[in-house]
Short mmCIF file of C-alpha atoms and ligand atoms in Angstrom, two decimals:
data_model
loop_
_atom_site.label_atom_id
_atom_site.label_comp_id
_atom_site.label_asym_id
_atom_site.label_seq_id
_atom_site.Cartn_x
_atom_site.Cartn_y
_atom_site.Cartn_z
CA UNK N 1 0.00 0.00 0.00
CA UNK N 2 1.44 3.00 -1.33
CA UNK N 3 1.55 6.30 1.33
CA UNK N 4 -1.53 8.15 -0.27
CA UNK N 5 -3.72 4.59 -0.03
CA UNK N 6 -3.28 3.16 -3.62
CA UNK N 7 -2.67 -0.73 -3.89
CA UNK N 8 0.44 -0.18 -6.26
CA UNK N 9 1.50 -3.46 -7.93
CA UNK N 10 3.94 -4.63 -11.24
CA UNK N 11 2.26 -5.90 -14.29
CA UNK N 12 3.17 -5.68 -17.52
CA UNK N 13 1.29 -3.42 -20.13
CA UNK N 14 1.28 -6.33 -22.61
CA UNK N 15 -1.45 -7.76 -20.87
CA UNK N 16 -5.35 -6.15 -20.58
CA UNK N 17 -6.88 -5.58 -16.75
CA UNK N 18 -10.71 -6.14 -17.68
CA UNK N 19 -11.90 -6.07 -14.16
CA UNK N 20 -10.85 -4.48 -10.26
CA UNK N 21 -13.31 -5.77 -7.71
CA UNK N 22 -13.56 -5.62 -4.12
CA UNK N 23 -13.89 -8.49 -1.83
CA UNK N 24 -14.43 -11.38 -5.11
CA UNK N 25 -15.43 -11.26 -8.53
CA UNK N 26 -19.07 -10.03 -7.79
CA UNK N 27 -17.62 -7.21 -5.31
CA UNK N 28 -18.36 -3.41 -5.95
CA UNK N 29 -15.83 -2.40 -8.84
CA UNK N 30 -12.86 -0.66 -7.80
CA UNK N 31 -11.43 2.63 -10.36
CA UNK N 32 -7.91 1.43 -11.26
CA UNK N 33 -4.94 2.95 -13.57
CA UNK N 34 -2.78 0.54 -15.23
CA UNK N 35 0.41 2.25 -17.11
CA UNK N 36 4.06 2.26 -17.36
CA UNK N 37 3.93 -1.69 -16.18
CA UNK N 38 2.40 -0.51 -13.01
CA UNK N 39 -1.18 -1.21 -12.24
CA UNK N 40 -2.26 1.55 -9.18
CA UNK N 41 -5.65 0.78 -7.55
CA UNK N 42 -7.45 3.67 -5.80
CA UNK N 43 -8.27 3.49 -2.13
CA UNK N 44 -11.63 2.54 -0.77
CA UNK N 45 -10.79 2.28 3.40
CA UNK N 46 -8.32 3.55 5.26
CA UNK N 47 -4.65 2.98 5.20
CA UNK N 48 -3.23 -0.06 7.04
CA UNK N 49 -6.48 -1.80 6.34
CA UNK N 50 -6.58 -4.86 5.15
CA UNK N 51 -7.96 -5.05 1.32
CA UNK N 52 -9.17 -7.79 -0.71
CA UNK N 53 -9.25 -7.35 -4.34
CA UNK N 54 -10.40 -9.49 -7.40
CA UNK N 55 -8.03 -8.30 -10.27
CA UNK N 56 -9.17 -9.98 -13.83
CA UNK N 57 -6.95 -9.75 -16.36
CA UNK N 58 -5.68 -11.71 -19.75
CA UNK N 59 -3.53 -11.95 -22.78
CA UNK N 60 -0.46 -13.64 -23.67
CA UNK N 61 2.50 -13.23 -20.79
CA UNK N 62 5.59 -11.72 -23.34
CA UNK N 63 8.27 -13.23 -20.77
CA UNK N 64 8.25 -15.53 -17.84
CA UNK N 65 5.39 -17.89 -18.53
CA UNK N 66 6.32 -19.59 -21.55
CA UNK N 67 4.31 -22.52 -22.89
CA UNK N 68 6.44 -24.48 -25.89
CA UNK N 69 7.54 -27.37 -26.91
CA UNK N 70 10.17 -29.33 -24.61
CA UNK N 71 13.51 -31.09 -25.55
CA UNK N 72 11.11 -33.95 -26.87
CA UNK N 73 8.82 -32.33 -29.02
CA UNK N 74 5.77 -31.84 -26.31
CA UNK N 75 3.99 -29.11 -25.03
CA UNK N 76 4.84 -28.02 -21.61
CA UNK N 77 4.18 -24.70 -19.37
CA UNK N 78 6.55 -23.55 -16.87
CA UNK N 79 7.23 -19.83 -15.06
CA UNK N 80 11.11 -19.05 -14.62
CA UNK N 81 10.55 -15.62 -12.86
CA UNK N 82 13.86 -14.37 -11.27
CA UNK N 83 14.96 -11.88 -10.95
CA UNK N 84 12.02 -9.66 -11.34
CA UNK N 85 10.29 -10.89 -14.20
CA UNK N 86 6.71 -12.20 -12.01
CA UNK N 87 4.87 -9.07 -13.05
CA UNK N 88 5.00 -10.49 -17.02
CA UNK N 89 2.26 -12.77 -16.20
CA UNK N 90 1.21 -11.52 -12.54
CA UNK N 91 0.26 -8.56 -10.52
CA UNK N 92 2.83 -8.33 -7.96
CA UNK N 93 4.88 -6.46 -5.93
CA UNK N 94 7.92 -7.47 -8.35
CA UNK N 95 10.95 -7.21 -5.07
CA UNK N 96 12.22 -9.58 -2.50
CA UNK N 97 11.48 -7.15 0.08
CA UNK N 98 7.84 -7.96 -0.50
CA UNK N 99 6.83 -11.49 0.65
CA UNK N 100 3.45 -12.93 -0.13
CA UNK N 101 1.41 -16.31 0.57
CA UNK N 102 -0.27 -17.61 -2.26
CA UNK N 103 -3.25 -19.87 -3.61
CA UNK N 104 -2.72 -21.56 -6.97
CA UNK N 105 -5.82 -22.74 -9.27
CA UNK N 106 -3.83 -24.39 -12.39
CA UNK N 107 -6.72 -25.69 -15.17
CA UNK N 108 -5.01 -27.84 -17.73
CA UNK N 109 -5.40 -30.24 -20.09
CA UNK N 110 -6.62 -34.15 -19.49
CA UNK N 111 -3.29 -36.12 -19.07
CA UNK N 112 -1.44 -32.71 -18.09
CA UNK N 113 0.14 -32.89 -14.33
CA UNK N 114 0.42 -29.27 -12.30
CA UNK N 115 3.50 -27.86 -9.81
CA UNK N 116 3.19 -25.37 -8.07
CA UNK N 117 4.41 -23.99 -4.38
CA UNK N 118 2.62 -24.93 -1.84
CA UNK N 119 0.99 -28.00 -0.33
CA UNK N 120 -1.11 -29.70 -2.30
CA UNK N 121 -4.37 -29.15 -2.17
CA UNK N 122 -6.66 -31.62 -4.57
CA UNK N 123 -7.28 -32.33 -8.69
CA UNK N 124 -10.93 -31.59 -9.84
CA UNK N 125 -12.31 -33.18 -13.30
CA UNK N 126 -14.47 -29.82 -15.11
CA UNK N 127 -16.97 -30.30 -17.29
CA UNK N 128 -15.09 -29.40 -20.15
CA UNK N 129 -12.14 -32.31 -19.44
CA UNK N 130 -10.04 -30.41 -17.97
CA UNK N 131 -8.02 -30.94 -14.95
CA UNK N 132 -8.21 -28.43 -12.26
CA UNK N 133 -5.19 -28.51 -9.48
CA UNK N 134 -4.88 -26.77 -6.93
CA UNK N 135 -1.62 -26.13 -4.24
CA UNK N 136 -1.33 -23.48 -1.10
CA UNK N 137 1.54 -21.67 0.27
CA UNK N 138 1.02 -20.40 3.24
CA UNK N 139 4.27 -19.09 4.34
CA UNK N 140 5.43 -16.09 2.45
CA UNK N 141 7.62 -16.29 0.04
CA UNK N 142 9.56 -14.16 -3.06
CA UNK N 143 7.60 -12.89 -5.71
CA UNK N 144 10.76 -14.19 -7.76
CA UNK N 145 10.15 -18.16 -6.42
CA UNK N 146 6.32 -17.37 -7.53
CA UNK N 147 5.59 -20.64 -9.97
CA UNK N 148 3.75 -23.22 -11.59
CA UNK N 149 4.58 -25.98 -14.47
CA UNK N 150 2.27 -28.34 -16.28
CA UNK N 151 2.97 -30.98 -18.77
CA UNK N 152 3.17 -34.54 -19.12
CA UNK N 153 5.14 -35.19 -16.51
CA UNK N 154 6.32 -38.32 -14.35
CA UNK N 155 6.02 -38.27 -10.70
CA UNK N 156 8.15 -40.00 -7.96
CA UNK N 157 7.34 -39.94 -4.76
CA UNK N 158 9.51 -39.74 -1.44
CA UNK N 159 9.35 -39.07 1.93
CA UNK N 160 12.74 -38.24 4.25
CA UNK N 161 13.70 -40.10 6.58
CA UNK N 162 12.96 -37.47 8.49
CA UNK N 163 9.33 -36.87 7.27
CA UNK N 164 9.62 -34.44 4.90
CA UNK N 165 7.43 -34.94 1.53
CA UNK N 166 9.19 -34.76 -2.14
CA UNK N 167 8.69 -35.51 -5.09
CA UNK N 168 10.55 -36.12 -8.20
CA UNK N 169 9.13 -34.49 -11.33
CA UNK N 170 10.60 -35.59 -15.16
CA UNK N 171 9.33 -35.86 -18.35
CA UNK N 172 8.62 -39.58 -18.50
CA UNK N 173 12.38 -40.13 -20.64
CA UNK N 174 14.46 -39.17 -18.21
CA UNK N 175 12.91 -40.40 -14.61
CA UNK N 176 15.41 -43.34 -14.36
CA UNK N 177 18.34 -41.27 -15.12
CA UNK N 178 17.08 -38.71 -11.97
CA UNK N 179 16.40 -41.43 -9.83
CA UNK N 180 19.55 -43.23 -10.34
CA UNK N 181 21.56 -39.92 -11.09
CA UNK N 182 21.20 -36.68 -9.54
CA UNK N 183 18.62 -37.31 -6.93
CA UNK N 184 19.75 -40.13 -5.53
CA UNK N 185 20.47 -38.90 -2.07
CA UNK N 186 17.98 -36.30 -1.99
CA UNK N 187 15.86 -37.40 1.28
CA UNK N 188 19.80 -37.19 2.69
CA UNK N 189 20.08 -33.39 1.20
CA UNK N 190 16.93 -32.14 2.95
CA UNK N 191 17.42 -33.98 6.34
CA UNK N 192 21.05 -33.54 6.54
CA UNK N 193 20.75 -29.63 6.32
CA UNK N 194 17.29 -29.59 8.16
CA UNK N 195 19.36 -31.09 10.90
CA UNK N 196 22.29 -28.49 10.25
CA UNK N 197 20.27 -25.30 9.89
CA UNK N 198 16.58 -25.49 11.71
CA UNK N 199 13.10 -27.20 9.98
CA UNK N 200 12.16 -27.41 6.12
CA UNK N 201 10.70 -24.14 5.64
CA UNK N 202 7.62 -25.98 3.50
CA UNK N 203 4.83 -28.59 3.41
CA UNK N 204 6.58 -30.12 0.53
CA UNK N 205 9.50 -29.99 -1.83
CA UNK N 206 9.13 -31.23 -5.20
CA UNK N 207 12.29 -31.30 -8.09
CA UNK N 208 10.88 -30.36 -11.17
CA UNK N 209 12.12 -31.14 -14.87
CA UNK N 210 11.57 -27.93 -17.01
CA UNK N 211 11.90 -25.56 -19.33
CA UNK N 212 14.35 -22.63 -17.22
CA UNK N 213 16.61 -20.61 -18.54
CA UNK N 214 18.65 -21.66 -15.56
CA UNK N 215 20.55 -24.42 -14.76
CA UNK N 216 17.93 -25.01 -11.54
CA UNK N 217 15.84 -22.30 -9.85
CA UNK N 218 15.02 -22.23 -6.21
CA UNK N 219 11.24 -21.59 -6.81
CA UNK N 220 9.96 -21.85 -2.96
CA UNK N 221 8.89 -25.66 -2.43
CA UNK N 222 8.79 -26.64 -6.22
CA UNK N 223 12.86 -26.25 -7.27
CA UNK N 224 12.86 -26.22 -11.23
CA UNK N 225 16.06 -27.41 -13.29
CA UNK N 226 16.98 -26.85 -16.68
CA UNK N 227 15.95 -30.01 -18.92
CA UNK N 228 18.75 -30.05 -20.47
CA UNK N 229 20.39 -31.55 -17.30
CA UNK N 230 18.42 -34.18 -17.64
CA UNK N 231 18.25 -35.21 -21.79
CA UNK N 232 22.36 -34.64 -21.54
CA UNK N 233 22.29 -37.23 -18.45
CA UNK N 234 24.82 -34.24 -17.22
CA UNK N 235 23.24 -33.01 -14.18
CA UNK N 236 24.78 -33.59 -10.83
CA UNK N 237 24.16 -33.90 -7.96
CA UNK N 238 25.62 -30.63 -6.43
CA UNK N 239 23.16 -28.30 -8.22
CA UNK N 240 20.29 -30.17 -6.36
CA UNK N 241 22.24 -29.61 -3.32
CA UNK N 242 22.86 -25.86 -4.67
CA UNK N 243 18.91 -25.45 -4.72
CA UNK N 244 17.93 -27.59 -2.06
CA UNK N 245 20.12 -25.02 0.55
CA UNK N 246 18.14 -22.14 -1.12
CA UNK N 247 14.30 -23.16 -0.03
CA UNK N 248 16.04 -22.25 3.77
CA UNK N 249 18.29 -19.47 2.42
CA UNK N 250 16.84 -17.32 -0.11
CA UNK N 251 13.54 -18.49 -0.29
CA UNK N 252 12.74 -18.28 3.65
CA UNK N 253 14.80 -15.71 4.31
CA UNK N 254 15.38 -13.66 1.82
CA UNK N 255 17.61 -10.98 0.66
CA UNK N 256 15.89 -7.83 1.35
CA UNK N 257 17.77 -6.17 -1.44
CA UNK N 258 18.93 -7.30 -4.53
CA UNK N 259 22.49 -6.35 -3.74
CA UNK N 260 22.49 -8.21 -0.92
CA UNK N 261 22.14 -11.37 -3.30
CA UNK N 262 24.77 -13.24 -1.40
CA UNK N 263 22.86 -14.38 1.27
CA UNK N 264 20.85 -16.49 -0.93
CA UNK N 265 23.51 -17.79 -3.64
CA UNK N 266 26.89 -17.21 -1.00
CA UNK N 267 24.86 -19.47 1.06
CA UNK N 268 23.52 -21.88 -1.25
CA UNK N 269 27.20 -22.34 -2.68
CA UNK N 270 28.69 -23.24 0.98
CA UNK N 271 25.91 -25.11 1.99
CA UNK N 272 26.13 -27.66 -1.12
CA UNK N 273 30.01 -28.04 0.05
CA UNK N 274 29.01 -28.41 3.19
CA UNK N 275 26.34 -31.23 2.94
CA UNK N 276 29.24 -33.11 1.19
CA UNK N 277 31.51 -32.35 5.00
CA UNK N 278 28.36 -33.52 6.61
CA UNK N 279 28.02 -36.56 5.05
CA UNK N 280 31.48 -37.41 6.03
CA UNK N 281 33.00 -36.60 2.56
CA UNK N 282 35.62 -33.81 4.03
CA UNK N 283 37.68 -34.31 0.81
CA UNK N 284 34.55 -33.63 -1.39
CA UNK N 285 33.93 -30.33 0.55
CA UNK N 286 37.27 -29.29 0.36
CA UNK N 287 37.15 -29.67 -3.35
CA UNK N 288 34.27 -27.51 -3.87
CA UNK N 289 35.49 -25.07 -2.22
CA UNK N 290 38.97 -25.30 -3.89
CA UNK N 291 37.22 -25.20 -7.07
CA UNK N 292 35.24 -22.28 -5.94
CA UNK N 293 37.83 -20.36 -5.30
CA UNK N 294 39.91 -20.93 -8.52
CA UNK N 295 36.58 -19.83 -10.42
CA UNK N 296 36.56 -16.53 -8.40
CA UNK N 297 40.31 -15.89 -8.89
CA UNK N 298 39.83 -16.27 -12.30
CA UNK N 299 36.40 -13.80 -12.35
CA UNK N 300 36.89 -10.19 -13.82
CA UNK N 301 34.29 -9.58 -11.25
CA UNK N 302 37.21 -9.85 -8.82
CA UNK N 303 37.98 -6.11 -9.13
CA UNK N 304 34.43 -5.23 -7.74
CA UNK N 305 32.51 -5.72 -4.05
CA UNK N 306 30.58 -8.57 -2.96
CA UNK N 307 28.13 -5.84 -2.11
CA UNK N 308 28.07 -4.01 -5.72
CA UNK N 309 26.02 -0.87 -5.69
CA UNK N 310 27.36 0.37 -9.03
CA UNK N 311 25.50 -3.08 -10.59
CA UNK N 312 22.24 -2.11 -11.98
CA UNK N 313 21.98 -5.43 -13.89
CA UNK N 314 20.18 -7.98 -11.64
CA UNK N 315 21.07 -10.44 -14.31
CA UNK N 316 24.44 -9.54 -13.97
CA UNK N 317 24.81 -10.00 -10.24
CA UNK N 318 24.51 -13.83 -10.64
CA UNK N 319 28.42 -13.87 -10.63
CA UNK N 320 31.06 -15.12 -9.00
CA UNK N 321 31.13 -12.44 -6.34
CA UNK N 322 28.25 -13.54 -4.67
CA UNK N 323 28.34 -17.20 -5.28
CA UNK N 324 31.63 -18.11 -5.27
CA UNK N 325 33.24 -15.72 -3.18
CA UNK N 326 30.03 -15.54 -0.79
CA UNK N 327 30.87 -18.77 -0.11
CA UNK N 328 34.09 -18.13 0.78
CA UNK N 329 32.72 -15.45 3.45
CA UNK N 330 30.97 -18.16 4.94
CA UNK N 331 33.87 -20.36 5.78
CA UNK N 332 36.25 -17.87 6.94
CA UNK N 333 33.49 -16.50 9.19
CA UNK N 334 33.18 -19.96 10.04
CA UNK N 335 37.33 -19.90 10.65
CA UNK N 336 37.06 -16.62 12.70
CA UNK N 337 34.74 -17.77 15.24
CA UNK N 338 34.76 -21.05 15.47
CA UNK N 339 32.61 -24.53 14.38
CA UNK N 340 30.29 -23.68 17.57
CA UNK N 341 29.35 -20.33 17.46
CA UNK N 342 29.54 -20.43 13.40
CA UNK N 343 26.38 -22.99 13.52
CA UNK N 344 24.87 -21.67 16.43
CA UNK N 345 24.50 -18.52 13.96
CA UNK N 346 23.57 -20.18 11.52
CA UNK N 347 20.37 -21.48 13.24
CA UNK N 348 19.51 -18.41 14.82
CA UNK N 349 19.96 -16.37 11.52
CA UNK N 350 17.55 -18.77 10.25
CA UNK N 351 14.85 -18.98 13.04
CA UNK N 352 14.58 -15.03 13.36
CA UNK N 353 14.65 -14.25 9.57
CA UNK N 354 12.65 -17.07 8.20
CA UNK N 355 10.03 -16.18 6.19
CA UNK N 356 11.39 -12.77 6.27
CA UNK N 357 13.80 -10.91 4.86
CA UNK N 358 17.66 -9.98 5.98
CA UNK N 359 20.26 -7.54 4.71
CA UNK N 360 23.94 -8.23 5.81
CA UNK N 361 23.60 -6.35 8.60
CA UNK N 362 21.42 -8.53 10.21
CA UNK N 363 23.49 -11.54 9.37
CA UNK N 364 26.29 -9.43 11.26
CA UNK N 365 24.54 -9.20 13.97
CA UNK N 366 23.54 -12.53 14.79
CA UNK N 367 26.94 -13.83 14.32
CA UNK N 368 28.18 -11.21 16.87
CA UNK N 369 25.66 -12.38 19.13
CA UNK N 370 26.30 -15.55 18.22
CA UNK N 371 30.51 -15.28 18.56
CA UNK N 372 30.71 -12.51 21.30
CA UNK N 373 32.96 -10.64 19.00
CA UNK N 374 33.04 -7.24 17.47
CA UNK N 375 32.90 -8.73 13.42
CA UNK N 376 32.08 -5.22 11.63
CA UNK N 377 36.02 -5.12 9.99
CA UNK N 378 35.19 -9.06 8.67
CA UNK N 379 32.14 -7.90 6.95
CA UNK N 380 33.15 -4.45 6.07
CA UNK N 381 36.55 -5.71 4.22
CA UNK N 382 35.15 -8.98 2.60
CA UNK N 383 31.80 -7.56 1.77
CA UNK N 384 32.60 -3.95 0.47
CA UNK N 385 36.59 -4.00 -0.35
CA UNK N 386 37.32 -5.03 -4.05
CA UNK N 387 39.44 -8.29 -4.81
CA UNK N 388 41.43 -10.37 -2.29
CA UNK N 389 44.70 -10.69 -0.12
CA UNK N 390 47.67 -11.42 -2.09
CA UNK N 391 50.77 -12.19 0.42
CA UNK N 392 54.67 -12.66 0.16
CA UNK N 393 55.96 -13.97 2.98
CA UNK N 394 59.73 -14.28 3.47
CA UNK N 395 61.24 -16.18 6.19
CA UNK N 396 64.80 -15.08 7.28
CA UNK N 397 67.28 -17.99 9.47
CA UNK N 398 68.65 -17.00 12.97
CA UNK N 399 72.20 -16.64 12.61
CA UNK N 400 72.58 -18.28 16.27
CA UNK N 401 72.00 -21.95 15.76
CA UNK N 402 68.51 -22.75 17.22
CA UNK N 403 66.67 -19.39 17.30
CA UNK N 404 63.45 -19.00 15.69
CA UNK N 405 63.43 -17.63 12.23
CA UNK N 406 61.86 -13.96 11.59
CA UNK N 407 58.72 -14.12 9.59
CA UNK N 408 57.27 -10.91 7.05
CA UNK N 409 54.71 -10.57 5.72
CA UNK N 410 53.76 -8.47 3.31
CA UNK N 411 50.10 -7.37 1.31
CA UNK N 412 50.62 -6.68 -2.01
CA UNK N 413 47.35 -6.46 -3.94
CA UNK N 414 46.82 -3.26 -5.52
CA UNK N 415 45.91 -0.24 -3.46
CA UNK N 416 42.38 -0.24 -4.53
CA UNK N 417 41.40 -3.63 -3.30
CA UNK N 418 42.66 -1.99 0.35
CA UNK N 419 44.36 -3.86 3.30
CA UNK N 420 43.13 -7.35 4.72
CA UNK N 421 43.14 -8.00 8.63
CA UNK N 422 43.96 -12.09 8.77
CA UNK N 423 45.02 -14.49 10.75
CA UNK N 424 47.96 -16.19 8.48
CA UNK N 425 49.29 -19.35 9.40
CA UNK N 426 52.75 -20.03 7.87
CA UNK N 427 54.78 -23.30 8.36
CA UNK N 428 57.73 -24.28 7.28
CA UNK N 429 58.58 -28.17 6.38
CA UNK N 430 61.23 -29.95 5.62
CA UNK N 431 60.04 -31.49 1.99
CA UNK N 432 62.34 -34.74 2.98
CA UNK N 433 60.41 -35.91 5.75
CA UNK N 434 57.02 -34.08 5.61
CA UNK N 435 58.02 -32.76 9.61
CA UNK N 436 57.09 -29.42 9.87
CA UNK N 437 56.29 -26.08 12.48
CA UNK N 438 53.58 -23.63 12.58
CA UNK N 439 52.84 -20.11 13.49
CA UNK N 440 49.75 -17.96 13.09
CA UNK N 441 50.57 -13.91 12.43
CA UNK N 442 47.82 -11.90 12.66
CA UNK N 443 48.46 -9.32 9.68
CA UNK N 444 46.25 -5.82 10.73
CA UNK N 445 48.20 -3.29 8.50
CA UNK N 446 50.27 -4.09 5.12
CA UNK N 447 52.78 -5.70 6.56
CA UNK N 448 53.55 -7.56 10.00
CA UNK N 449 56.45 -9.78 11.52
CA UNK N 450 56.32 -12.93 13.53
CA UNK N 451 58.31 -15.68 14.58
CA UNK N 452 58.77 -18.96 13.58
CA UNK N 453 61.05 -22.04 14.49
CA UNK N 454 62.43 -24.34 12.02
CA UNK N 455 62.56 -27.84 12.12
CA UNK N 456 65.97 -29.51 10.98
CA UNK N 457 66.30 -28.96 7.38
CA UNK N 458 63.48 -26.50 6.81
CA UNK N 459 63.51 -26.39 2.80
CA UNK N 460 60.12 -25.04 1.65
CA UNK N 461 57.48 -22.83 3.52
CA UNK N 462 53.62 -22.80 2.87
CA UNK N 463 51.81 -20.20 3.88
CA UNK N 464 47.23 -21.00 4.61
CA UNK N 465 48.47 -24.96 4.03
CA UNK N 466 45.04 -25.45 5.23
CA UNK N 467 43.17 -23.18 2.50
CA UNK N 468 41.57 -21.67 5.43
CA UNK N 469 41.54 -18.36 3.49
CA UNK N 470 40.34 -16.48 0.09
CA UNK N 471 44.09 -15.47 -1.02
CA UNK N 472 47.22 -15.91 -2.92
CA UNK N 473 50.08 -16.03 -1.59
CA UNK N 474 53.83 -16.82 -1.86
CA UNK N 475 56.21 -18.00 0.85
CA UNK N 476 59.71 -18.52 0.62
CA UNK N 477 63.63 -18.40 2.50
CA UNK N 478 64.89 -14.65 2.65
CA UNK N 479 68.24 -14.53 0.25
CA UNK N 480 67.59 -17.16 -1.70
ZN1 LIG B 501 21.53 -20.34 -6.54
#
C-alpha cells in the first residue's frame, strides 16, 4: 500500500486488466490505472487496512510464462521468474522485500500434471475435461520463487527419513536417469541440512524437470532445473544440493535487497560443500570449495565488491562475487569464530529471519551475538573492499643456531582492493620428511612480523596450508 492509499502493484502493459473488484469477482468495482507496467488501484478504506481485491486480467505473458515445446517435441508450461520478471504474467509487488502467501488454481489439459508452491491441495475433473489442481503456500515467500509448471510429466514420490514430503518431477524419458543420477540422495540433502540449519521451511518440496533458462531455480517448495540436465544425463548432484540449501536461504529468508544477493547464492554455494563435510566426505567439501575459489580468482568480477552498488543489472549480479566468493565469506566466518558459534549462527539467523527478509547487517549481527565478538572489519573488508589478499611472505634464518626464524609478511594487492586484517598461518617443512612447524601472524596493516622455528632442514614454507583463506600467496627463505 502506497503512502496516499493506492494498492500499487507490477504488471506488464502487454497484458489487458478487464476487471478491479472488491472483496471477489461479484464485489463493488474498484477505479484502477494501469500504465508504465504498473497497475495503481485507488483506495476505498483507510490505510493499514486490510484489502481484498479481485483483479481480472488476460492476454499472452511476453516473458516468464512460456508454454512451448520441450527437448522432446511436447507441449509443456513452466514460469522461470527471477529476478524480477513475475509481473510479465502476474500482478505483484515485483521485489524480495515484498513477501506474499499464495493460492494456486492451475486448469489444464486431461493427461497434463500441475506444480506449483505450496501443499497440495486436490485435482478436480471440469466439465469441459479439464483438470483443475490446486496447491497453497502459506508461508510467504519471493515474488521471484512465484511458480507453476504443467505438462506430461512423471512423478516419484519420497518421503525423508525425516518426514519431509518430495517428489521427483521428469518428463517420463528421463525419470530413471534422476532417480539413479542426480537425486539419488535427496531425502539425505533435505534432512542432513534440516538437521544443520533449523526445519524445512515448507509442506513439501518437489524437483521439477523444465523448461528454465537456468541451470535449476530455487522456486519456494517446487525447485525447477533446466531439462537439459536431464536429456544430456549431465546433471549432478551438487546443483540439487545448490537449490535444495536455497528453499532455507533465499527463499525463507530472503535478501531484502537485490544487492544483498549473497545471502541467498553465498549461502547456497557453501551449503552444497558443506552437505558433502556432513556426510562425512571432508575431501569432497574441500574440493568444492577449492574449485570455488579458482573460479573466483579467475572472475573479472574480482575487481568489484561482494556488495556491488554500481550493478544495476540484476542479471548480472549472478556472478562469481556472490556465489563463489560468498561462499568463501561463509567459511572464513566460520574460521574466525569457530565450528560452535559459526552454527549456532547459523540457526539463529535462520529462526529469526525465516520467512522474512535480511540484509547483511542482520546476518552481522547474529553472528556477533552468536561469537561474542566485534565482526564489523570481517564484513566491512570482505563484503565492500574489491578483490582479495595477495601475500609474500619471506622467512629469514637465525644466525645463532637454534633461534626462531623472523617471519614478514607483506600485502601486495593493488591499493584499490585496500588492506586485509587475517590471521595467516605459515609453516615451514622440511620437503624430505614431511616434519614441519607452525605459526599464526595476525596481519592488521600491510605488513607484519612474527616468529617462527624451524625444524631440521626447513627447505620449503607454505603459507594457509590449510586453505583456510580467500588469497594468494607466496612464501619462501629470505636470500635465496
Ligand atoms: Zn543459486
Amino acid at each position: 500500500m502506497a503512502p496516499d492509499g493506492k494498492l500499487v502493484l507490477d504488471l506488464t502493459d502487454s497484458l489487458t486488466v478487464t476487471a478491479v473488484t472488491a472483496d471477489s469477482a461479484d464485489g463493488w468495482a474498484v477505479p484502477f490505472t494501469h500504465g508504465g507496467d504498473r497497475l495503481v488501484i485507488d483506495r476505498w478504506g483507510p490505510v493499514g487496512d486490510s484489502v481484498i481485491v479481485q483483479i481480472t486480467y488476460g492476454g499472452r505473458a511476453p516473458d516468464a510464462l512460456a508454454i512451448q515445446d520441450n527437448d522432446y517435441g511436447q507441449r509443456v508450461a513452466f514460469a522461470d521468474d527471477w529476478p524480477n520478471r513475475a509481473h510479465f504474467w502476474l500482478p505483484v509487488e515485483d521485489h524480495p522485500s515484498d513477501k506474499a502467501t499464495v493460492h494456486w488454481t492451475i486448469d489444464v489439459p486431461a493427461g497434463w500434471r500441475a506444480i506449483a508452491n505450496g501443499r497440495f491441495v486436490d485435482t478436480l475433473r471440469l466439465a469441459s475435461g479439464r483438470l483443475r489442481w490446486q496447491y497453497d503456500e502459506a508461508r510467504r515467500i519471493p515474488a521471484y520463487t512465484f511458480v507453476v509448471g504443467a505438462g506430461r510429466l512423471a512423478v516419484t514420490p519420497l518421503v525423508t527419513a525425516a518426514g519431509i514430503p518430495q517428489s521427483i518431477w521428469t518428463f517420463p524419458a528421463d525419470s530413471a536417469f534422476a532417480m539413479d543420477g542426480p537425486f539419488r540422495r535427496v531425502n539425505a540433502i533435505v534432512d542432513t541440512l534440516s538437521a544443520y540449519i533449523g526445519p524445512f521451511p515448507y509442506a513439501k518440496l518437489a524437483h521439477v524437470e523444465s523448461s528454465t533458462r537456468f541451470g535449476g531455480m530455487e522456486n519456494a517448495s517446487a525447485i525447477f532445473y533446466t531439462e537439459h540436465g536431464y536429456t544430456s544425463r549431465r546433471m549432478r548432484e551438487s546443483v540439487v544440493a545448490h537449490e535444495t540449501a536455497h528453499q532455507w536461504f533465499g527463499d525463507a529468508v530472503t535478501e531484502r535487497d537485490w544487492h544483498h544477493l549473497w545471502l541467498s547464492e553465498g549461502f547456497a554455494t557453501y551449503f552444497a560443500a558443506l552437505f558433502r563435510e556432513l556426510t562425512g566426505d571432508s575431501a569432497g567439501f574441500r574440493e568444492s570449495m577449492a574449485d570455488a575459489r579458482t573460479s573466483y580468482f579467475a572472475s573479472p568480477v574480482v575487481s568489484r565488491p561482494v556488495l556491488d552498488f554500481a550493478e544495476t543489472s540484476y542479471m548480472a549480479l549472478l556472478n562469481e562475487n556472490n556465489y563463489e566468493k560468498g561462499s568463501w565469506i561463509l567459511h572464513m566466518l566460520r574460521g574466525r569464530i569457530g565450528d560452535r558459534a559459526f552454527h549456532q549462527g547459523i540457526r539463529d539467523y535462520y529462526a529469526t529471519y525465516r520467512d522474512s527478509t535480511a540484509l547483511s547487517e542482520d546476518l552481522r549481527a547474529v553472528m556477533e551475538h552468536a561469537s561474542g565478538q566485534d565482526l564489523g572489519w570481517f564484513f566491512a573488508q570482505w563484503l565492500t573492499q574489491p578483490g582479495y589478499p595477495k601475500l609474500e611472505v619471506t622467512v629469514a634464518r637465525a644466525r645463532e643456531p637454534g633461534a626462531p626464524a623472523l617471519v614478514t609478511l607483506r600485502q601486495v594487492q593493488p591499493e584499490a582492493w585496500g588492506t586485509y586484517r587475517l590471521p595467516v598461518r605459515v609453516d615451514a617443512v622440511n620437503s624430505r620428511t614431511g616434519r614441519r612447524t607452525s605459526a599464526t601472524i595476525e596481519m592488521t596493516g600491510r605488513a607484519a612480523t612474527g616468529q617462527l622455528t624451524l625444524p631440521d632442514g626447513a627447505d620449503r614454507i607454505d603459507v594457509d596450508p590449510a586453505n583456510a583463506l580467500l588469497l594468494t600467496a607466496d612464501g619462501s627463505f629470505a636470500g635465496r
